[in-house]
Coordinates of C-alpha atoms in Angstrom, one line a residue:
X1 CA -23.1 -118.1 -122.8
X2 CA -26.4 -116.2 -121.5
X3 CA -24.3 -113.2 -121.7
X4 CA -23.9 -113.4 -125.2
X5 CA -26.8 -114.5 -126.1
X6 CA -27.9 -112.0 -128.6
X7 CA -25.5 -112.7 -130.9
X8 CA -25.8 -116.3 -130.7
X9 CA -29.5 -115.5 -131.9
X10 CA -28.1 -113.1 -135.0
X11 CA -25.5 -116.2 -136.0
X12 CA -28.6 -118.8 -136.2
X13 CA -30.3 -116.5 -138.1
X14 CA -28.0 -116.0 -141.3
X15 CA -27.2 -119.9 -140.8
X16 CA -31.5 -120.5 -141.0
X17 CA -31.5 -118.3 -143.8
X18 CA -28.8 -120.3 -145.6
X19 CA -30.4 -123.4 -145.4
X20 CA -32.4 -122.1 -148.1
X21 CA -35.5 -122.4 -145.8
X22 CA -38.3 -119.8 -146.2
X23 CA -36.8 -116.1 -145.1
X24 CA -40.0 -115.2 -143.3
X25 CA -40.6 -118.4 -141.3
X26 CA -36.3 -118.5 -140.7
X27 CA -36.6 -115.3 -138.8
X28 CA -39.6 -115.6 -137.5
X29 CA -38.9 -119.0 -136.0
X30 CA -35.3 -118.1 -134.6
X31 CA -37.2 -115.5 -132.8
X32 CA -39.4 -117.6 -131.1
X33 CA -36.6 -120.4 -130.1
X34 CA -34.6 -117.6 -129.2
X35 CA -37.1 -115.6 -126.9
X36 CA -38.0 -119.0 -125.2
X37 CA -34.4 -120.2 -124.6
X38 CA -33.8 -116.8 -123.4
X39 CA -36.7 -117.0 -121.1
X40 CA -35.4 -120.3 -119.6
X41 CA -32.3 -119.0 -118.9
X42 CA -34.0 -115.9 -116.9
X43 CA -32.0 -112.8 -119.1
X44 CA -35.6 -112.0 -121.0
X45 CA -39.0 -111.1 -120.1
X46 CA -40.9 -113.1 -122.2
X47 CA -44.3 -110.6 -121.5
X48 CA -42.1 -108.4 -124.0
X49 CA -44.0 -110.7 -126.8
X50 CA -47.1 -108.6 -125.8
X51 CA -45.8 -105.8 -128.1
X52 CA -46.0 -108.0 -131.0
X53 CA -50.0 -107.5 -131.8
X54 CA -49.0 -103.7 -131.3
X55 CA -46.4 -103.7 -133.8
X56 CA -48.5 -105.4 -136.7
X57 CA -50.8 -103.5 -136.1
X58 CA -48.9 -100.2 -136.8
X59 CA -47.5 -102.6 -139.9
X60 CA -51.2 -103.1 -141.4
X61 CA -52.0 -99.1 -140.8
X62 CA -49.0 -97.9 -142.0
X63 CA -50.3 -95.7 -145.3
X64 CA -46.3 -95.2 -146.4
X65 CA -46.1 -99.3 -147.1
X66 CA -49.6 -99.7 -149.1
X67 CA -47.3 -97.8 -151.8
X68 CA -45.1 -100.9 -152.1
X69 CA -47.6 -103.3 -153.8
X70 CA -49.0 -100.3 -156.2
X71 CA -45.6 -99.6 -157.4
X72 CA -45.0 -103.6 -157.8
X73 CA -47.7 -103.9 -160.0
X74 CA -46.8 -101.3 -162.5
X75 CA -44.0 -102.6 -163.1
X76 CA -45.3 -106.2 -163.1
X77 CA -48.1 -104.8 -166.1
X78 CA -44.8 -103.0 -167.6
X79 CA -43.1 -106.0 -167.8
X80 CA -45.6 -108.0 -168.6
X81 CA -46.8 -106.3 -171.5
X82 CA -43.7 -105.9 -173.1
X83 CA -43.2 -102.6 -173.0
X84 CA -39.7 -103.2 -171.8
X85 CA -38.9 -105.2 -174.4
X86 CA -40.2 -102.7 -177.2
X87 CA -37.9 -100.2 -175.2
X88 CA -34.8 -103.0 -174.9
X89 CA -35.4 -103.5 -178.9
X90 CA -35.6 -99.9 -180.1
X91 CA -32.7 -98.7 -177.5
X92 CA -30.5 -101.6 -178.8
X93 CA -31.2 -100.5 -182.6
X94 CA -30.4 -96.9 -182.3
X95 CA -27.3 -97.0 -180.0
X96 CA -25.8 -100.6 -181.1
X97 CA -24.0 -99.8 -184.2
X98 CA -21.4 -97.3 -181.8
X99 CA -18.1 -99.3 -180.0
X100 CA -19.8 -100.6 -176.5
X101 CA -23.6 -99.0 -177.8
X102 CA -25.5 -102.2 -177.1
X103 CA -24.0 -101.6 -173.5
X104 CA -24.7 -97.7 -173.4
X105 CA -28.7 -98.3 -174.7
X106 CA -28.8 -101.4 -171.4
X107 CA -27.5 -98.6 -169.2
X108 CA -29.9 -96.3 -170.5
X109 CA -33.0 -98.5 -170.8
X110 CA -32.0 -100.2 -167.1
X111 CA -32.5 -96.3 -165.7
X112 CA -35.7 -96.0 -167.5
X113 CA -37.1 -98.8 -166.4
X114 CA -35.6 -98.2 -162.8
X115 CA -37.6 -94.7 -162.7
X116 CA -40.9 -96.6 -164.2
X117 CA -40.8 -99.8 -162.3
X118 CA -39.2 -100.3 -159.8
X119 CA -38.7 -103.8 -159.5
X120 CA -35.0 -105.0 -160.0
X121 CA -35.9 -108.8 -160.7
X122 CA -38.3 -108.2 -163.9
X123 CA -35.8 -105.6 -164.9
X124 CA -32.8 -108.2 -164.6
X125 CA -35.0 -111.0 -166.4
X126 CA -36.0 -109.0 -169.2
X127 CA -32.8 -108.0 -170.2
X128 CA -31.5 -111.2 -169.5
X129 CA -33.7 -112.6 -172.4
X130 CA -34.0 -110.0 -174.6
X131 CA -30.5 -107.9 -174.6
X132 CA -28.0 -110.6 -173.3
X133 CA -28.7 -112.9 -176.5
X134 CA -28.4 -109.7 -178.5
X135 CA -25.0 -108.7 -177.0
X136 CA -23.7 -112.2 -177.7
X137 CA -24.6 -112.5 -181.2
X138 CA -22.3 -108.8 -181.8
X139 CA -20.0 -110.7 -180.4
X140 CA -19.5 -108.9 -176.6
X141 CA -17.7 -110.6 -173.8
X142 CA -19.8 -112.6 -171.9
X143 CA -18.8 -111.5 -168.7
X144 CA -18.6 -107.6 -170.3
X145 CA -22.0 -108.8 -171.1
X146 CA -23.6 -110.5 -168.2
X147 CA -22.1 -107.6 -165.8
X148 CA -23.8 -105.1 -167.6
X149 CA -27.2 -106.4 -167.9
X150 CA -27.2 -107.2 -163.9
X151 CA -25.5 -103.6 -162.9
X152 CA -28.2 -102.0 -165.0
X153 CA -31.4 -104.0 -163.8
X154 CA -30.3 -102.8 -160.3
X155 CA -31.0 -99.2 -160.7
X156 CA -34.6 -99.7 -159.7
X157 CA -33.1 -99.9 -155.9
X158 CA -31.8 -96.4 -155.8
X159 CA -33.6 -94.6 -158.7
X160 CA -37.5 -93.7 -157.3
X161 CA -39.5 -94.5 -156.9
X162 CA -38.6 -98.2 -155.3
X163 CA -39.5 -100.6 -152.6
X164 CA -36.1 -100.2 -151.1
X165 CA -36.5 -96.2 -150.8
X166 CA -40.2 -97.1 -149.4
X167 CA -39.1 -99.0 -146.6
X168 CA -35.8 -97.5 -145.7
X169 CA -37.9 -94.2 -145.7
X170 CA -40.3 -95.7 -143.5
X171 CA -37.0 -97.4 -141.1
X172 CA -35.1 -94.0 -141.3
X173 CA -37.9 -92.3 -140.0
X174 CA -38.6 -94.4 -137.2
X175 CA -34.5 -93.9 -136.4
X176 CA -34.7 -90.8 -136.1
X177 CA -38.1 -89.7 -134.0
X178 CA -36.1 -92.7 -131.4
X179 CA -32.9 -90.3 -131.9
X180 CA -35.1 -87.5 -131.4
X181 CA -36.7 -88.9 -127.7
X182 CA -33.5 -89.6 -126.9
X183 CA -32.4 -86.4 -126.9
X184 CA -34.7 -84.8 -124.8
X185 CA -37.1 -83.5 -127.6
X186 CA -41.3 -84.2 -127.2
X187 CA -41.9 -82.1 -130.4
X188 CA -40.2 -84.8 -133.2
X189 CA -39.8 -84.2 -136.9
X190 CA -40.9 -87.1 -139.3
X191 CA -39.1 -87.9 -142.6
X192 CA -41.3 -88.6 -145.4
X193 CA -40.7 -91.2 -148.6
X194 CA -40.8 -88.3 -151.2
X195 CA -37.6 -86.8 -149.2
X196 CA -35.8 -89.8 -150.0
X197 CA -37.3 -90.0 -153.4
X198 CA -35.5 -86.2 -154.2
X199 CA -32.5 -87.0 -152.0
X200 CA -32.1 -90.4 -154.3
X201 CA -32.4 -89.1 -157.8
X202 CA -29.2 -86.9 -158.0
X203 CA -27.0 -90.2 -156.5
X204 CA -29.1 -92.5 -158.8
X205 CA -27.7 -90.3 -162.2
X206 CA -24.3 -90.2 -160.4
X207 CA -24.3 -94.2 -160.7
X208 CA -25.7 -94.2 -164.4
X209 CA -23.6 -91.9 -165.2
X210 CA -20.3 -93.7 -164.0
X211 CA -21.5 -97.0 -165.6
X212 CA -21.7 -94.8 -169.1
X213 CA -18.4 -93.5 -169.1
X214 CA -16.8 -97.3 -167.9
X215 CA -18.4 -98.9 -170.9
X216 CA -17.2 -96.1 -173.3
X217 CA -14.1 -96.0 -171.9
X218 CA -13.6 -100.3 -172.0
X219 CA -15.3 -99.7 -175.2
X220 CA -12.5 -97.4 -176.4
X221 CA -9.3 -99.6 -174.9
X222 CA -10.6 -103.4 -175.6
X223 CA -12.9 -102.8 -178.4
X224 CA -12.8 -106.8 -179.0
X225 CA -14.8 -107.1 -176.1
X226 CA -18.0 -104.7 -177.2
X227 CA -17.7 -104.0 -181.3
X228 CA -20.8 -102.6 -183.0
X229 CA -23.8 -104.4 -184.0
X230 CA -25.0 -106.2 -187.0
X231 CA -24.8 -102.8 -189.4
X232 CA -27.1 -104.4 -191.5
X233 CA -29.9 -103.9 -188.8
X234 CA -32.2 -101.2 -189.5
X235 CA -31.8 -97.8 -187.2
X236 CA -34.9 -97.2 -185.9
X237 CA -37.4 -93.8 -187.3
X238 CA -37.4 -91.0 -184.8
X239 CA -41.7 -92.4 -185.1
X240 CA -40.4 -95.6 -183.2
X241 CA -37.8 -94.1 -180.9
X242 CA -40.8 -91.3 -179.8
X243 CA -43.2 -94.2 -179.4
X244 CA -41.0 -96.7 -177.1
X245 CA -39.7 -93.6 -174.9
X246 CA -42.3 -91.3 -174.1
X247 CA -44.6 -93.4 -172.8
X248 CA -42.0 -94.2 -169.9
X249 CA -41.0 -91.1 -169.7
X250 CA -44.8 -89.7 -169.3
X251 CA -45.3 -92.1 -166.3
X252 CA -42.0 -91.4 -164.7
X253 CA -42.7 -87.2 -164.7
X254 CA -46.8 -88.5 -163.5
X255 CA -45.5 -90.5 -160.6
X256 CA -42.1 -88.5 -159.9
X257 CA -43.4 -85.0 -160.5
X258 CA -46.7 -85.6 -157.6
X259 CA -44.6 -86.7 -155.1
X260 CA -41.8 -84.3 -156.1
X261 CA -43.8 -81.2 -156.6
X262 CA -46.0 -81.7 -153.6
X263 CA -48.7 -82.6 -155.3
X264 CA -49.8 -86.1 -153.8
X265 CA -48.5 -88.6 -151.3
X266 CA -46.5 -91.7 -152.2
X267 CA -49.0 -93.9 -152.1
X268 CA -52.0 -91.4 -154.3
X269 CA -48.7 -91.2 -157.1
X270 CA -48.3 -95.1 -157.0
X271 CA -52.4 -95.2 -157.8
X272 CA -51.4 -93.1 -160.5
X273 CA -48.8 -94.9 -161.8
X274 CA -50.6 -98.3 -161.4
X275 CA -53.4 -96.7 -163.4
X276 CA -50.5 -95.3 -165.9
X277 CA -49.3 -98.3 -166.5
X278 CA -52.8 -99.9 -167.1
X279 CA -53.6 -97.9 -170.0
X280 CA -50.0 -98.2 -171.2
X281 CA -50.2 -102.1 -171.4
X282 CA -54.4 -101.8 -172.5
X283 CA -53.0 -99.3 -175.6
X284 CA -50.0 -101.8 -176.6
X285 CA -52.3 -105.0 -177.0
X286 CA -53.9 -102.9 -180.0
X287 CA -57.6 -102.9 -179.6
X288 CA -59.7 -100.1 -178.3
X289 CA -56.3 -97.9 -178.6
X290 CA -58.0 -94.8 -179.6
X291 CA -60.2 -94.6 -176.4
X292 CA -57.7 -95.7 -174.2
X293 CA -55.3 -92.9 -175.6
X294 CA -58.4 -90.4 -175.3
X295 CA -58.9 -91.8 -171.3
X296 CA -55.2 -91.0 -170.9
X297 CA -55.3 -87.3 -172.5
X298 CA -58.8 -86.4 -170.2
X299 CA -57.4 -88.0 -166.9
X300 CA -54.2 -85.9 -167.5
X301 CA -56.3 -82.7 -168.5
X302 CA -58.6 -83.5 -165.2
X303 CA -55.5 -84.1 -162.7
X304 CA -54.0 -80.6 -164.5
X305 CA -57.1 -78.5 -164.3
X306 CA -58.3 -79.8 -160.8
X307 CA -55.2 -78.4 -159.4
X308 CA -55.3 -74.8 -161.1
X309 CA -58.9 -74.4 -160.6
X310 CA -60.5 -76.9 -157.8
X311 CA -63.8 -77.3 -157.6
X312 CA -66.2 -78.0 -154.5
X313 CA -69.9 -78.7 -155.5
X314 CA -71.1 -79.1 -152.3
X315 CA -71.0 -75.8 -151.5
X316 CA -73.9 -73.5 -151.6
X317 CA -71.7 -69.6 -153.1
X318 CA -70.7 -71.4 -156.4
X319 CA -71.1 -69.5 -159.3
X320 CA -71.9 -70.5 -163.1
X321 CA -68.5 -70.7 -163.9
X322 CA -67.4 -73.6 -161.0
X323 CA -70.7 -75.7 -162.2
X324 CA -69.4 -76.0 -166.1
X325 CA -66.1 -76.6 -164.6
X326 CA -66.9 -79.3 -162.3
X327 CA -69.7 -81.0 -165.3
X328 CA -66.4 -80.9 -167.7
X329 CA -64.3 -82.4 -164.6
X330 CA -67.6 -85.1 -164.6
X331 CA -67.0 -85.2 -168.4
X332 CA -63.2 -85.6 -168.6
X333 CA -63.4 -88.5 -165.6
X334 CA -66.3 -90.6 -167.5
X335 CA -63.8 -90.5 -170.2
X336 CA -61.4 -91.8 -168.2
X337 CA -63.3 -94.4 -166.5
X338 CA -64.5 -95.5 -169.9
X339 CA -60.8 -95.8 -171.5
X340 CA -59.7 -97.8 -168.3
X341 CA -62.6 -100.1 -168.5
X342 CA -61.3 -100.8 -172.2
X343 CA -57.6 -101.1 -170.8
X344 CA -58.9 -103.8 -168.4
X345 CA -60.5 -105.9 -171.1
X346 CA -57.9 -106.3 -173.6
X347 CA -55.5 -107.2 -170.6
X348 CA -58.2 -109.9 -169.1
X349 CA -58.5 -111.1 -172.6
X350 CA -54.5 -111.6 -173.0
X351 CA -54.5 -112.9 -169.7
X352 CA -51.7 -110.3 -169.0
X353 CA -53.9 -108.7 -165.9
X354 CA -53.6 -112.2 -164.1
X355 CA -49.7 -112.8 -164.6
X356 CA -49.5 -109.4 -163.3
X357 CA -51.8 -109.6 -159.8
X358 CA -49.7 -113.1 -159.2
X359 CA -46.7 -111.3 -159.8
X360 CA -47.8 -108.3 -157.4
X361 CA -49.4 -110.7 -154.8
X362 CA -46.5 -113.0 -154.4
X363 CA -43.6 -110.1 -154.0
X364 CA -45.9 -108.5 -152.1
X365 CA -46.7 -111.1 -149.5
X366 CA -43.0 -111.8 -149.6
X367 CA -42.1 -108.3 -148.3
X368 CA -44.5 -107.8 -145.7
X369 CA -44.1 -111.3 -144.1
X370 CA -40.6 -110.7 -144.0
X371 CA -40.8 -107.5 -142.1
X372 CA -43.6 -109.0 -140.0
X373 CA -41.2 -112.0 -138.9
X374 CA -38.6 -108.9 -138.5
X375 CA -40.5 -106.9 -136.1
X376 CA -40.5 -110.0 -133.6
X377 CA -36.9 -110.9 -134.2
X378 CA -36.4 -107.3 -133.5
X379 CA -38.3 -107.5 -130.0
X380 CA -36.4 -111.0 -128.6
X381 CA -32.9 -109.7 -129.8
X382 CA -34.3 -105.7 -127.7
X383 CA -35.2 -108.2 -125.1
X384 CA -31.9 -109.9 -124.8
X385 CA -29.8 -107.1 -124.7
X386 CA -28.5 -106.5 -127.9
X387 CA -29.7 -102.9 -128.8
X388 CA -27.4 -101.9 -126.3
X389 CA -25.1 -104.0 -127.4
X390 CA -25.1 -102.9 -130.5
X391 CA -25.3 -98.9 -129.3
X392 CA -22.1 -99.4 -127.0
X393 CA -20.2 -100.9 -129.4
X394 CA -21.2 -98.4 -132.3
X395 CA -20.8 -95.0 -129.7
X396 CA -17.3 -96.4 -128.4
X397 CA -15.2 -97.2 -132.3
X398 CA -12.2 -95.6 -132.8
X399 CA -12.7 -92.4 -135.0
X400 CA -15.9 -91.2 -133.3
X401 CA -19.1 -90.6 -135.7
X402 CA -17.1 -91.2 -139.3
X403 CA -15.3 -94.5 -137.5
X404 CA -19.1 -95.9 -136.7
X405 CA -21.1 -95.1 -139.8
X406 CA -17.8 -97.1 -142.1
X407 CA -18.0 -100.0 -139.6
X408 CA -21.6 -100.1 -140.4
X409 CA -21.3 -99.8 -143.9
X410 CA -18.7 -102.4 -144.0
X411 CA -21.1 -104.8 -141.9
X412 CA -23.7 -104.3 -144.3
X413 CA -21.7 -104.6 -147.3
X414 CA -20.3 -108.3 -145.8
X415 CA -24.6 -109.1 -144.5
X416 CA -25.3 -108.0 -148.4
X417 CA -23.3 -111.5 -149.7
X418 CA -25.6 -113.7 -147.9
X419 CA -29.3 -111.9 -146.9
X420 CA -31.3 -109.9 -148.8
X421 CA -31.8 -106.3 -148.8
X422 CA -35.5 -106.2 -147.0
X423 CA -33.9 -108.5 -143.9
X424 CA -30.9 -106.4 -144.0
X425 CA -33.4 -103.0 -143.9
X426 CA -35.8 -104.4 -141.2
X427 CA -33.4 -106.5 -138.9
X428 CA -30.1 -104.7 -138.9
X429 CA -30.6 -101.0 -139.7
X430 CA -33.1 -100.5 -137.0
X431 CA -30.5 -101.3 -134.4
X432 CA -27.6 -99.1 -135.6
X433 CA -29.5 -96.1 -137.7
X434 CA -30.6 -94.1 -134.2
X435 CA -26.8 -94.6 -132.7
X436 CA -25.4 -93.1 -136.0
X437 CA -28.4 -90.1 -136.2
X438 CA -27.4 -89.4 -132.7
X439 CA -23.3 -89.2 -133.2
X440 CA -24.4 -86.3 -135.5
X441 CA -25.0 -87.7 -139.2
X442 CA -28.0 -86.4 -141.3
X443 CA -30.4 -89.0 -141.8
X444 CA -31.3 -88.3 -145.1
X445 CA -28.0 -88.6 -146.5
X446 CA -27.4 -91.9 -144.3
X447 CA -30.4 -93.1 -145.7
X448 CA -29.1 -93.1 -149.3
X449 CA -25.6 -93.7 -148.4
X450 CA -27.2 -97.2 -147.0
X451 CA -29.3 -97.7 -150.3
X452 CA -26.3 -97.5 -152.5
X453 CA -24.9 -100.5 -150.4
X454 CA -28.0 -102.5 -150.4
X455 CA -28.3 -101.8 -153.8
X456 CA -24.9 -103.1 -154.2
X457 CA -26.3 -106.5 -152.4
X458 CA -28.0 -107.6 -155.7
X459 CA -24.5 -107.8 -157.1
X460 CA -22.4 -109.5 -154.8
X461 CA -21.8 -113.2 -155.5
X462 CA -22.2 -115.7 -154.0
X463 CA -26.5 -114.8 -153.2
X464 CA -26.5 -111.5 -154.9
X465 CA -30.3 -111.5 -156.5
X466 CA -29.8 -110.1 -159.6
X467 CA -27.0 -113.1 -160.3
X468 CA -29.5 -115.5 -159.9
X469 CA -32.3 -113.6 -161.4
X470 CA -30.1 -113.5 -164.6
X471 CA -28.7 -117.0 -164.3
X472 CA -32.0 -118.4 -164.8
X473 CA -32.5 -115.8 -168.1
X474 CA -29.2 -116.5 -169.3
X475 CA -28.3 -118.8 -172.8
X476 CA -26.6 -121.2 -172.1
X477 CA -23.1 -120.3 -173.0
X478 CA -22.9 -117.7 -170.2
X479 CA -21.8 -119.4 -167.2
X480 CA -22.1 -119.1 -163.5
X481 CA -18.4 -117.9 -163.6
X482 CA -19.1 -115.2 -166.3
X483 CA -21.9 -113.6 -164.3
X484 CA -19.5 -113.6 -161.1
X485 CA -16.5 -111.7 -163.1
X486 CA -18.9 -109.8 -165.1
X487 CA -20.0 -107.8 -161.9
X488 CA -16.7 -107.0 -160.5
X489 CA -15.9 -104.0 -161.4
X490 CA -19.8 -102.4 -161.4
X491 CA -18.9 -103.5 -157.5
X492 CA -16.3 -101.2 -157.4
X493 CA -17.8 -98.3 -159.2
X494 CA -20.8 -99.0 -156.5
X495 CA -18.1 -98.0 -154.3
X496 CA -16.8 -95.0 -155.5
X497 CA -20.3 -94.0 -156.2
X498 CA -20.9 -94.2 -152.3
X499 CA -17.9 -92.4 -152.0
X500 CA -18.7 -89.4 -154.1
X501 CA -21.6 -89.5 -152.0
X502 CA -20.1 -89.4 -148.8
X503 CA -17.3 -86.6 -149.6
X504 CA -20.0 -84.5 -151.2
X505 CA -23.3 -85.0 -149.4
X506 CA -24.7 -82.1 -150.8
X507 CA -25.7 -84.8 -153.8
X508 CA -28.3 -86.1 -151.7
X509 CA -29.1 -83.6 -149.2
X510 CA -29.9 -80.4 -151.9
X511 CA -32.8 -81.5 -153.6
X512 CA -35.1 -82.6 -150.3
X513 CA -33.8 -79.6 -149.0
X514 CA -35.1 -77.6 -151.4
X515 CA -38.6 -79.5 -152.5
X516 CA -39.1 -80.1 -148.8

C-alpha cells in the first residue's frame, strides 16, 4: 500500500472534490492527511512542508498573476454594465433574419467578448438570458440552441487575453526552466504570457471559425432547427452597429496591441484595460458622457505620443520643445484623470462599481486559494514519490514523445469531466509538462494544445462549468438534457480543432515567433 501511495492521495482528491466540498480546502486538506499518513508510514520527509512559506511567497510576488484580477474586473464592469447585452441585442438584429444568423451573431459576439473579457462564466450567463430566450422565440432547437450559447461563452479560455492563458503561461514556464536544469543548462530561457497570448490567437479564430461554418452548414441541411428571425424586427443603422462594436473592438486592439507590439507587460495592458472598461461602462450610464469620451480620446493621444516622443523632466539638457510636450502630456493626463473621476461616479451611483469589485474579489480569491492549496498538494504528492512516478511512466509509453503527450491529453480530457480547469492547470500539468518539454515538444505549442483541452472542460457534462453556468440562465423549457446534447458536437469540433493544431503547429508557433 505505502508503495502506491501517491496515487491513493490523487484518487481522494477528485473523490473530496466531488463531494461538492470547497475546491481549495478539498486539496488543501488531502494534502495535509496525506503528508501526515505518509509521514507515519516513514516514505515522506515531513520537513519537505518547510517549502511551503517559500512557495507562497513566490505566489504573492509573482507580477505575471496580479494580471488575473485586472482582467477579471473588466470584464465583470463589461458585464455588468450591459455592454454585452447592447452587443448580444444589436448582433442578434443585424445577422438574425439569415438561416442559422441568430447562431452566427452568438458565435461572433461570444469571440468578442472572449477578446474583451475574458471571463467565460459572465459570458455564458449573459447569453444565457439575453440570446437563449431570443433563439427560442425564432423557433431554434433547444439543444441547437443551448449548445451554441455554451460553445461560444467558452472562447474567453483560448482567445487572449484570459485567466487560463495567464496561469498556464506562468505553469509552462516553470516546465520548462525545470526541463532546462535538467538538461544540464545554468543559462535558462523564460516564456512570457504575451508569447502565449500570440501563439493563442491564430488557434482561437481556427475554433470560431469551425463553429461558423457548422452552424451554416446545419443551418443549410435542417433549416427547421435555426429559421430566421421575427422579420418584422427592425435591422439595426450602421449608427447602432458602429456604436455596440467599436467600443470592444477599441479595448481589444488597447489591451491586445501593448502586449502584442511590445509595448507593455501583461499586467500594465490589464491596467489599461481595467481603466478601458471603466470609462466604457461610466459613458453608457449617460451622464457626464462628453467628458468621459474626451478622458478616453487624451489618455489615448498621451499613451500614442509618450511612445513616439518620451519625455524625461528630470533631466537638466531639455530643450523648449520637451517642456511644451511634457506640460501637454500634464494636460492630456488631467483630462484623463478628470473623465475617470466622472466614470467612477456614475458607476458608484448605479451601484454597478460594487457588483463589479464583489464579482472580481470573489473569482479572484477563488483562483489564488486554489493554486495556493495546489502548491502544497504538489509538495506531499513530490514527497511521496509520485513525480517520478509520473516521469517513468510518461518517458517509457509506447510511441515515444507523440505516444506521451496523447496519453496526457487523453488524461486531461477524462480530469476535465470532473475538476476544473485551474486544479487541472496547477495540480496535474506541473507533474507531466517538464517530461513532455524534455521528450522534445515545444512548449509553446503544448501550452495551447493543453488550453484547447481545458477549454473543452467547460463543455463536458456531467461538471462542465459552462453547463451549469447556463443551467442556472436558462428558461425553463430548456432542460438539463438539452444542454448535454446541445454540446456534443462543439465537443467534437474542439477535437478536430486540437487536431489542426497538432498536424500544423505552425498555427500557434508563427506568431510568438515572430512578435517575440
Amino acid at each position: 500500500m505505502t508503495a502506491y501511495l501517491d496515487l491513493l492521495m490523487f484518487a481522494a482528491l477528485v473523490a473530496a472534490i466531488m463531494t461538492g466540498f470547497p475546491v481549495a480546502f478539498s486539496i488543501a486538506g488531502v494534502a495535509v492527511l496525506f503528508a501526515y499518513l505518509g509521514w507515519l508510514l516513514g516514505v515522506m520527509d515531513i520537513s519537505l512542508l518547510g517549502a511551503f512559506g517559500q512557495r507562497v511567497f513566490g505566489l504573492i510576488s509573482n507580477q505575471v498573476l496580479i494580471a488575473i484580477p485586472l482582467f477579471v474586473l473588466m470584464g465583470a464592469l463589461l458585464e455588468k454594465s450591459r455592454i454585452a447585452e447592447d452587443l448580444l441585442d444589436t448582433m442578434g438584429r443585424a445577422f438574425g433574419q439569415l438561416r442559422g444568423g441568430l447562431g452566427i451573431s452568438v458565435v461572433l459576439v461570444g469571440a468578442l467578448l472572449a477578446a474583451s473579457t475574458g471571463i467565460v462564466g459572465a459570458t455564458v450567463v449573459a447569453m444565457g438570458m439575453i440570446a437563449l430566450p431570443t433563439m427560442l422565440r425564432a423557433g431554434y432547437d433547444p439543444r441547437v440552441s443551448a449548445g451554441i450559447v455554451c460553445t461560444a461563452g467558452t472562447l474567453g479560455q483560448i482567445i487572449p487575453p484570459s485567466t487560463l492563458l495567464i496561469i498556464l503561461a506562468d505553469v509552462m514556464s516553470n516546465a520548462y526552466q525545470q526541463a532546462q536544469y535538467e538538461q544540464g543548462k545554468f543559462t535558462v530561457e523564460a516564456l512570457s504570457v504575451g508569447q502565449f497570448f500570440a501563439a493563442a490567437l491564430i488557434p482561437g479564430l481556427v475554433l470560431v471559425t469551425l463553429y461558423l461554418i457548422y452552424v451554416l452548414v446545419r443551418g443549410a441541411l435542417r433549416p427547421q432547427d435555426m429559421p430566421p428571425a421575427d422579420l418584422r424586427q427592425p435591422r439595426p443603422s450602421r449608427a447602432e452597429v458602429l456604436g455596440a462594436i467599436v467600443p470592444p473592438i477599441l479595448l481589444i486592439f488597447a489591451v491586445l496591441g501593448s502586449i502584442l507590439g511590445g509595448l507593455a507587460t501583461p499586467t500594465e495592458a490589464a491596467a489599461v484595460g481595467a481603466v478601458g472598461a471603466l470609462l466604457m461602462s461610466g459613458a453608457r450610464l449617460g451622464r457626464f458622457r462628453r467628458v468621459i469620451v474626451a478622458a478616453a480620446v487624451a489618455l489615448i493621444l498621451l499613451a500614442v505620443a509618450a511612445g513616439v516622443f518620451p519625455v524625461r523632466l528630470q533631466r537638466g539638457d531639455l530643450g523648449i520643445g520637451s517642456y511644451v510636450a511634457g506640460g501637454a502630456y500634464v494636460g492630456l493626463a488631467l483630462i484623463g484623470g478628470l473623465g475617470i473621476l466622472a466614470a467612477l461616479r456614475n458607476l458608484l451611483a448605479d451601484r454597478v462599481i460594487h457588483d463589479a469589485a464583489t464579482s472580481t474579489m470573489t473569482m479572484t480569491a477563488m483562483i489564488f486559494a486554489t493554486i495556493l492549496a495546489a502548491g502544497m498538494f504538489s509538495l506531499v504528492f513530490i514527497g511521496l514519490g509520485g513525480e517520478d512516478r509520473v516521469a517513468h511512466w510518461l518517458a517509457n509509453l509506447p510511441g515515444g514523445a507523440t505516444g506521451a503527450l496523447l496519453v496526457t491529453m487523453a488524461i486531461v480530457f477524462f480530469m476535465g469531466f470532473f475538476l476544473d480547469f485551474v486544479e487541472i492547470s496547477v495540480i496535474v500539468l506541473p507533474l507531466v509538462t517538464p517530461t513532455l518539454i524534455l521528450l522534445g515538444h515545444d512548449p509553446i505549442w503544448l501550452g495551447i494544445m493543453l488550453a484547447i483541452n481545458l477549454q473543452t472542460s467547460f463543455l463536458t457534462p456531467p461538471f462542465g462549468f459552462s453547463l451549469f453556468y447556463l443551467r442556472g440562465a436558462a428558461p425553463d423549457e430548456v432542460t438539463t438534457g438539452h444542454i448535454y446534447r446541445g454540446v456534443l458536437p462543439f465537443i467534437a469540433l474542439q477535437a478536430v480543432g486540437a487536431g489542426v493544431v497538432f498536424f500544423w503547429p505552425a498555427l500557434a508557433t508563427w506568431l510568438p515567433g515572430v512578435m517575440f
